[in-house]
Short mmCIF file of C-alpha atoms in Angstrom, two decimals:
data_model
loop_
_atom_site.label_atom_id
_atom_site.label_comp_id
_atom_site.label_asym_id
_atom_site.label_seq_id
_atom_site.Cartn_x
_atom_site.Cartn_y
_atom_site.Cartn_z
CA MET A 156 151.53 29.90 52.81
CA ASN A 157 154.22 32.27 54.00
CA GLU A 158 157.69 30.82 53.76
CA MET A 159 160.82 32.43 55.17
CA THR A 160 164.02 32.15 53.17
CA PRO A 161 167.48 33.58 53.83
CA VAL A 162 168.61 36.50 51.74
CA ASP A 163 170.32 34.91 48.77
CA ASN A 164 171.20 37.87 46.55
CA LEU A 165 173.27 39.78 49.08
CA PRO A 166 176.56 38.81 50.74
CA ALA A 167 176.09 37.93 54.40
CA ASP A 168 178.62 40.58 55.35
CA ILE A 169 177.32 43.31 53.05
CA ASP A 170 177.51 45.94 55.79
CA SER A 171 181.15 44.97 56.36
CA LEU A 172 181.81 45.34 52.65
CA TRP A 173 180.46 48.86 52.78
CA ALA A 174 182.30 49.75 55.96
CA GLY A 175 185.74 48.53 54.91
CA ASP A 176 188.02 48.37 57.93
CA GLY A 177 185.63 50.63 59.89
CA SER A 178 188.38 53.01 61.00
CA HIS A 179 186.38 56.01 59.79
CA LEU A 180 183.21 55.03 61.65
CA PRO A 181 182.12 55.95 65.21
CA GLU A 182 182.05 53.22 67.82
CA TRP A 183 178.29 53.48 68.40
CA PHE A 184 177.62 52.69 64.74
CA ILE A 185 179.99 49.73 64.62
CA ALA A 186 178.45 48.39 67.84
CA ALA A 187 174.92 48.79 66.44
CA LEU A 188 175.74 46.80 63.30
CA LYS A 189 177.27 44.04 65.44
CA VAL A 190 174.05 43.45 67.37
CA PRO A 191 172.78 40.02 66.24
CA ARG A 192 170.02 40.17 63.68
CA GLU A 193 168.15 37.96 61.28
CA GLU A 194 168.00 38.96 57.62
CA ALA A 195 165.65 37.06 55.35
CA TYR A 196 162.75 37.15 52.94
CA VAL A 197 159.22 36.06 53.66
CA GLU A 198 156.90 35.32 50.76
CA ILE A 199 153.64 37.24 50.69
CA SER A 200 151.18 36.93 47.80
CA GLY A 201 153.88 35.33 45.67
CA ALA A 202 156.44 38.10 46.20
CA LYS A 203 159.54 38.22 48.38
CA VAL A 204 159.47 40.73 51.23
CA HIS A 205 162.83 41.62 52.73
CA TYR A 206 163.19 42.26 56.44
CA LEU A 207 165.69 42.60 59.27
CA ARG A 208 164.90 41.39 62.79
CA TRP A 209 166.52 41.94 66.19
CA GLY A 210 165.72 40.95 69.75
CA SER A 211 163.69 38.09 71.21
CA PRO A 212 160.33 36.73 69.98
CA GLU A 213 158.81 36.80 73.48
CA LYS A 214 159.38 40.56 73.83
CA PRO A 215 156.93 43.36 72.89
CA LYS A 216 156.83 43.96 69.14
CA LEU A 217 158.09 46.90 67.10
CA LEU A 218 157.33 47.08 63.38
CA ILE A 219 159.42 49.66 61.53
CA THR A 220 159.50 50.98 57.99
CA HIS A 221 161.00 53.72 55.88
CA GLY A 222 160.18 56.59 53.53
CA PHE A 223 159.52 56.66 49.80
CA LEU A 224 162.17 54.96 47.62
CA ALA A 225 164.17 54.15 50.75
CA HIS A 226 164.67 50.82 52.57
CA ALA A 227 164.76 49.11 55.94
CA ARG A 228 168.44 49.84 56.46
CA CYS A 229 167.49 53.43 57.22
CA PHE A 230 166.79 51.89 60.63
CA ALA A 231 169.57 49.27 60.66
CA PHE A 232 171.63 51.44 63.03
CA ILE A 233 168.58 52.65 65.01
CA ALA A 234 166.72 49.39 65.66
CA PRO A 235 169.62 47.67 67.50
CA PHE A 236 169.17 50.13 70.38
CA PHE A 237 165.79 48.49 71.06
CA ALA A 238 166.89 44.87 70.70
CA GLN A 239 167.31 44.26 74.42
CA ASP A 240 163.70 45.09 75.25
CA TYR A 241 161.78 44.37 72.04
CA ASP A 242 161.27 42.01 69.14
CA VAL A 243 162.06 44.45 66.33
CA VAL A 244 161.24 44.00 62.64
CA ALA A 245 162.24 46.54 59.98
CA PHE A 246 160.94 45.74 56.50
CA ASP A 247 161.21 47.03 52.95
CA LEU A 248 157.93 48.24 51.49
CA ALA A 249 156.85 46.48 48.30
CA GLY A 250 158.92 47.54 45.31
CA MET A 251 161.52 49.28 47.45
CA GLY A 252 164.81 48.14 48.91
CA ASP A 253 165.12 44.39 48.40
CA SER A 254 161.36 43.67 48.46
CA GLU A 255 159.69 42.66 45.22
CA MET A 256 156.72 44.61 43.93
CA ARG A 257 153.40 42.93 44.58
CA GLY A 258 149.86 43.93 43.76
CA ALA A 259 148.90 47.57 43.64
CA ALA A 260 150.77 50.52 45.05
CA ASP A 261 147.71 52.52 46.08
CA THR A 262 146.98 53.81 49.56
CA ALA A 263 144.90 50.84 50.69
CA ALA A 264 147.50 48.32 49.50
CA ARG A 265 150.28 50.17 51.32
CA GLY A 266 148.27 50.03 54.52
CA ARG A 267 147.73 46.29 54.20
CA GLU A 268 151.48 45.70 54.01
CA PHE A 269 151.78 46.21 57.77
CA THR A 270 149.24 43.54 58.69
CA GLU A 271 150.60 41.20 56.01
CA ILE A 272 154.19 41.30 57.26
CA ALA A 273 153.06 41.13 60.89
CA GLU A 274 150.97 38.04 60.17
CA ALA A 275 153.73 36.44 58.10
CA LEU A 276 156.25 36.83 60.94
CA ASP A 277 153.80 35.92 63.74
CA LEU A 278 153.96 39.34 65.36
CA PHE A 279 150.32 38.97 66.41
CA ALA A 280 150.93 35.62 68.13
CA ASP A 281 149.85 35.21 71.76
CA GLY A 282 147.85 38.41 71.66
CA HIS A 283 150.77 40.69 70.85
CA LYS A 284 149.98 44.07 69.32
CA PRO A 285 152.97 45.58 67.50
CA THR A 286 153.81 49.24 67.81
CA ILE A 287 154.59 50.83 64.45
CA ILE A 288 157.45 53.27 63.93
CA ALA A 289 157.51 54.76 60.44
CA HIS A 290 159.30 57.56 58.65
CA SER A 291 157.87 60.02 56.12
CA PHE A 292 155.89 58.25 53.37
CA GLY A 293 155.90 55.11 55.49
CA SER A 294 154.08 57.05 58.21
CA GLY A 295 151.27 57.88 55.81
CA ALA A 296 150.96 54.19 54.93
CA ALA A 297 151.01 53.32 58.62
CA LEU A 298 148.12 55.71 59.27
CA THR A 299 146.15 53.74 56.70
CA ALA A 300 147.17 50.49 58.42
CA VAL A 301 145.93 51.50 61.88
CA THR A 302 142.72 52.86 60.35
CA GLN A 303 142.11 49.64 58.42
CA SER A 304 142.90 47.44 61.45
CA PRO A 305 142.31 49.54 64.57
CA ASP A 306 142.44 46.66 67.05
CA VAL A 307 145.68 44.91 66.10
CA PHE A 308 148.33 47.60 66.65
CA ALA A 309 149.44 49.04 69.99
CA GLY A 310 150.34 52.48 68.69
CA LEU A 311 152.01 54.48 65.95
CA VAL A 312 155.05 56.74 66.11
CA VAL A 313 155.00 59.06 63.09
CA CYS A 314 158.47 60.32 62.14
CA ASP A 315 158.60 63.57 60.18
CA LEU A 316 155.50 62.96 58.11
CA MET A 317 154.73 65.90 55.80
CA ILE A 318 151.94 67.78 57.56
CA MET A 319 151.17 71.40 56.79
CA ARG A 320 148.12 73.59 56.69
CA PRO A 321 146.60 73.05 53.22
CA GLU A 322 147.36 76.57 52.05
CA LEU A 323 151.01 76.25 53.13
CA LEU A 324 151.36 72.86 51.49
CA GLU A 325 150.01 74.20 48.19
CA LYS A 326 152.56 77.01 48.37
CA TYR A 327 155.30 74.45 49.07
CA TRP A 328 154.30 72.41 46.02
CA SER A 329 154.11 75.53 43.86
CA ARG A 330 157.84 76.12 44.36
CA ASP A 331 158.68 73.48 41.70
CA ARG A 332 158.22 70.67 44.17
CA ALA A 333 156.25 67.58 43.23
CA SER A 334 153.84 65.84 45.58
CA PRO A 335 155.25 62.71 47.26
CA GLY A 336 155.54 59.69 45.02
CA SER A 337 155.41 61.49 41.69
CA GLY A 338 157.24 59.72 38.87
CA ASN A 339 156.74 57.75 35.67
CA PRO A 340 155.90 54.06 36.28
CA ASP A 341 156.57 53.24 32.63
CA LYS A 342 160.09 54.66 32.57
CA PRO A 343 162.84 52.14 33.40
CA ASN A 344 165.38 53.03 36.04
CA LYS A 345 168.53 54.61 34.68
CA HIS A 346 171.76 52.59 34.60
CA TYR A 347 175.19 54.02 35.41
CA PRO A 348 178.61 52.72 34.32
CA SER A 349 180.00 52.57 37.86
CA TYR A 350 178.94 52.77 41.48
CA ALA A 351 180.67 56.15 41.77
CA ALA A 352 178.64 57.53 38.86
CA ALA A 353 175.42 56.28 40.41
CA ARG A 354 176.37 57.57 43.87
CA GLU A 355 176.76 61.07 42.46
CA ARG A 356 173.10 60.96 41.42
CA TYR A 357 171.83 59.94 44.85
CA ILE A 358 170.07 62.86 46.54
CA LEU A 359 167.67 63.13 49.44
CA SER A 360 164.11 64.36 49.13
CA PRO A 361 163.66 67.07 50.15
CA PRO A 362 167.30 67.93 49.43
CA GLN A 363 169.33 68.62 52.56
CA PRO A 364 172.83 68.36 53.95
CA VAL A 365 173.27 65.73 56.66
CA GLU A 366 175.04 66.00 59.99
CA GLU A 367 176.51 62.49 59.62
CA PRO A 368 177.71 62.09 55.98
CA PHE A 369 178.90 58.50 56.49
CA LEU A 370 175.28 57.54 57.16
CA LEU A 371 174.22 59.04 53.85
CA ASP A 372 176.91 56.93 52.16
CA TYR A 373 175.52 53.87 53.92
CA ILE A 374 171.95 54.55 52.81
CA ALA A 375 173.05 55.32 49.25
CA TYR A 376 175.08 52.10 49.02
CA HIS A 377 172.03 50.05 49.96
CA SER A 378 169.79 51.95 47.52
CA LEU A 379 171.73 50.65 44.51
CA LYS A 380 172.37 47.28 42.92
CA ASN A 381 174.91 45.96 40.46
CA GLU A 382 173.57 44.51 37.21
CA GLY A 383 176.33 43.17 35.02
CA ASP A 384 178.55 46.09 34.02
CA SER A 385 176.26 48.79 35.40
CA TRP A 386 174.60 50.06 38.56
CA THR A 387 170.96 51.02 38.97
CA TRP A 388 168.37 51.81 41.62
CA LYS A 389 166.76 49.02 43.61
CA PHE A 390 163.24 50.44 43.64
CA SER A 391 160.74 49.34 41.02
CA PRO A 392 159.20 52.03 38.77
CA GLU A 393 155.88 50.36 39.59
CA VAL A 394 155.89 52.17 42.94
CA PHE A 395 154.87 55.29 41.02
CA ARG A 396 151.68 53.61 39.77
CA ARG A 397 149.58 54.96 42.60
CA SER A 398 146.00 56.10 42.86
CA ASN A 399 146.42 58.49 45.76
CA LYS A 400 145.64 62.14 45.08
CA PRO A 401 147.28 65.31 46.37
CA ASP A 402 144.24 65.96 48.58
CA GLU A 403 145.29 62.98 50.69
CA TRP A 404 148.34 64.98 51.66
CA LEU A 405 146.34 68.18 52.06
CA ASN A 406 144.22 66.30 54.63
CA MET A 407 147.10 64.46 56.30
CA GLY A 408 146.75 66.41 59.54
CA LYS A 409 143.10 65.42 59.86
CA ARG A 410 143.92 61.83 58.97
CA LEU A 411 146.48 61.66 61.75
CA VAL A 412 144.25 63.21 64.41
CA GLN A 413 141.29 61.01 63.44
CA ALA A 414 143.27 57.77 63.18
CA PRO A 415 142.44 55.35 66.01
CA GLY A 416 144.77 54.34 68.81
CA ARG A 417 147.81 55.87 70.44
CA LYS A 418 149.89 58.17 68.28
CA ALA A 419 153.03 60.23 68.74
CA ILE A 420 155.06 62.46 66.46
CA VAL A 421 158.83 62.83 66.24
CA HIS A 422 160.12 65.43 63.82
CA GLY A 423 163.26 67.28 62.93
CA GLY A 424 163.60 70.62 64.66
CA ASN A 425 164.73 72.06 61.32
CA SER A 426 162.43 69.99 59.10
CA LEU A 427 160.86 71.58 56.01
CA LEU A 428 157.94 69.14 56.16
CA PHE A 429 156.88 69.33 59.83
CA SER A 430 157.42 72.59 61.66
CA ASN A 431 156.30 74.23 64.89
CA ASP A 432 153.33 75.51 62.92
CA SER A 433 152.53 71.92 61.93
CA ALA A 434 152.44 71.03 65.63
CA GLU A 435 150.13 73.97 66.32
CA TYR A 436 147.94 72.88 63.40
CA ILE A 437 147.66 69.37 64.91
CA ARG A 438 146.54 70.92 68.20
CA GLU A 439 143.94 73.02 66.44
CA LEU A 440 142.57 69.91 64.75
CA GLY A 441 142.04 68.28 68.14
CA GLY A 442 145.30 66.41 68.62
CA ASP A 443 146.09 67.81 72.06
CA ASN A 444 146.72 64.31 73.41
CA ILE A 445 149.36 63.46 70.79
CA PRO A 446 152.95 63.79 72.10
CA ILE A 447 155.09 65.81 69.68
CA ILE A 448 158.88 65.74 70.07
CA ALA A 449 161.24 67.90 68.02
CA VAL A 450 164.79 66.57 67.60
CA PRO A 451 167.13 69.60 67.71
CA GLU A 452 169.44 70.17 64.73
CA ALA A 453 167.70 67.48 62.69
CA ARG A 454 165.99 67.97 59.35
CA HIS A 455 163.60 65.60 57.61
CA HIS A 456 165.99 62.65 57.64
CA LEU A 457 166.30 62.40 61.40
CA MET A 458 168.35 59.22 61.40
CA LEU A 459 171.03 60.83 59.21
CA ASP A 460 171.25 64.07 61.18
CA GLN A 461 170.87 63.14 64.85
CA PRO A 462 170.64 59.33 65.08
CA LEU A 463 171.27 59.03 68.82
CA ALA A 464 168.90 61.88 69.68
CA PHE A 465 166.34 60.20 67.44
CA VAL A 466 166.80 56.97 69.41
CA ALA A 467 166.31 58.89 72.66
CA ALA A 468 163.08 60.46 71.40
CA LEU A 469 161.68 57.08 70.37
CA ARG A 470 162.71 55.53 73.67
CA SER A 471 160.92 58.31 75.55
CA ILE A 472 157.65 57.68 73.75
CA LEU A 473 157.82 53.91 74.19
CA ALA A 474 158.65 54.31 77.88
CA LEU A 475 155.70 56.68 78.33
CA TRP A 476 153.34 54.23 76.67
CA ALA A 477 154.71 51.30 78.70
CA THR A 478 154.09 53.24 81.89
CA ASN A 479 150.52 54.05 80.86
CA ALA A 480 149.71 50.59 79.51
#
């Protein structure tokens, strides 16, 4: 039985705590965080899954998730722009953010997370088919989800998923870069004596500057937790205990093109992981019918570089699909 419970390990006004008096923040961001939302856990397979929800239950459904080692609040200032027209759920993947680890962390298990959370929150009720919006690693998991359950989702918007020609991806990895999700599952997370010390260690992957530094501070704040006299990362080391192989990433372009249902791609115009050549590669693989939108001046972390342009790109895709429904 799935049982919803309010978040009980976070202050209700945690975003306000981070923001202080808000005088340094733009009005659009303050307004987005003021849009009414539900924050709670739902229990799935004996583990708590953390989610945020906006909008009205009778509206079309959006199911949103984040990249590797990130959390749902990557979309906490994006999702509110869809609250008027949609029932929007952003959730933390298992072992990341404020969701507990459950089961395995392999490719198949990650795909099942989308149907599990959708079922737990009744997103399939009355014949609804949620549209998935996912960033980076979450997009790869979402591709698995729509392949596993091709008839229950309305579409998938892939946001800056790492897709390169295999030979270019191997060159990218050879430059001292690890494949996504590499890490030691048996090594405990490091503890730091203060939040400031931990914040200094927070970096993006791939490393990049951001156009909106206050958003990076926001994401970093929600990536850490206080434990007694120290601070440490929220994610569980168990997320590194994965069975996926590098060839899954080498074949990501084919996986995307062959995945069932409607698909669209939004990527940073300056992304290191999805370039104009990536778009050409998708076309060569047979993905001519997949809309591909580049967000100018954005890198991999679109929501931190050009959040409002990112919103506009997502709105365009959803409007196109609504027109062609």
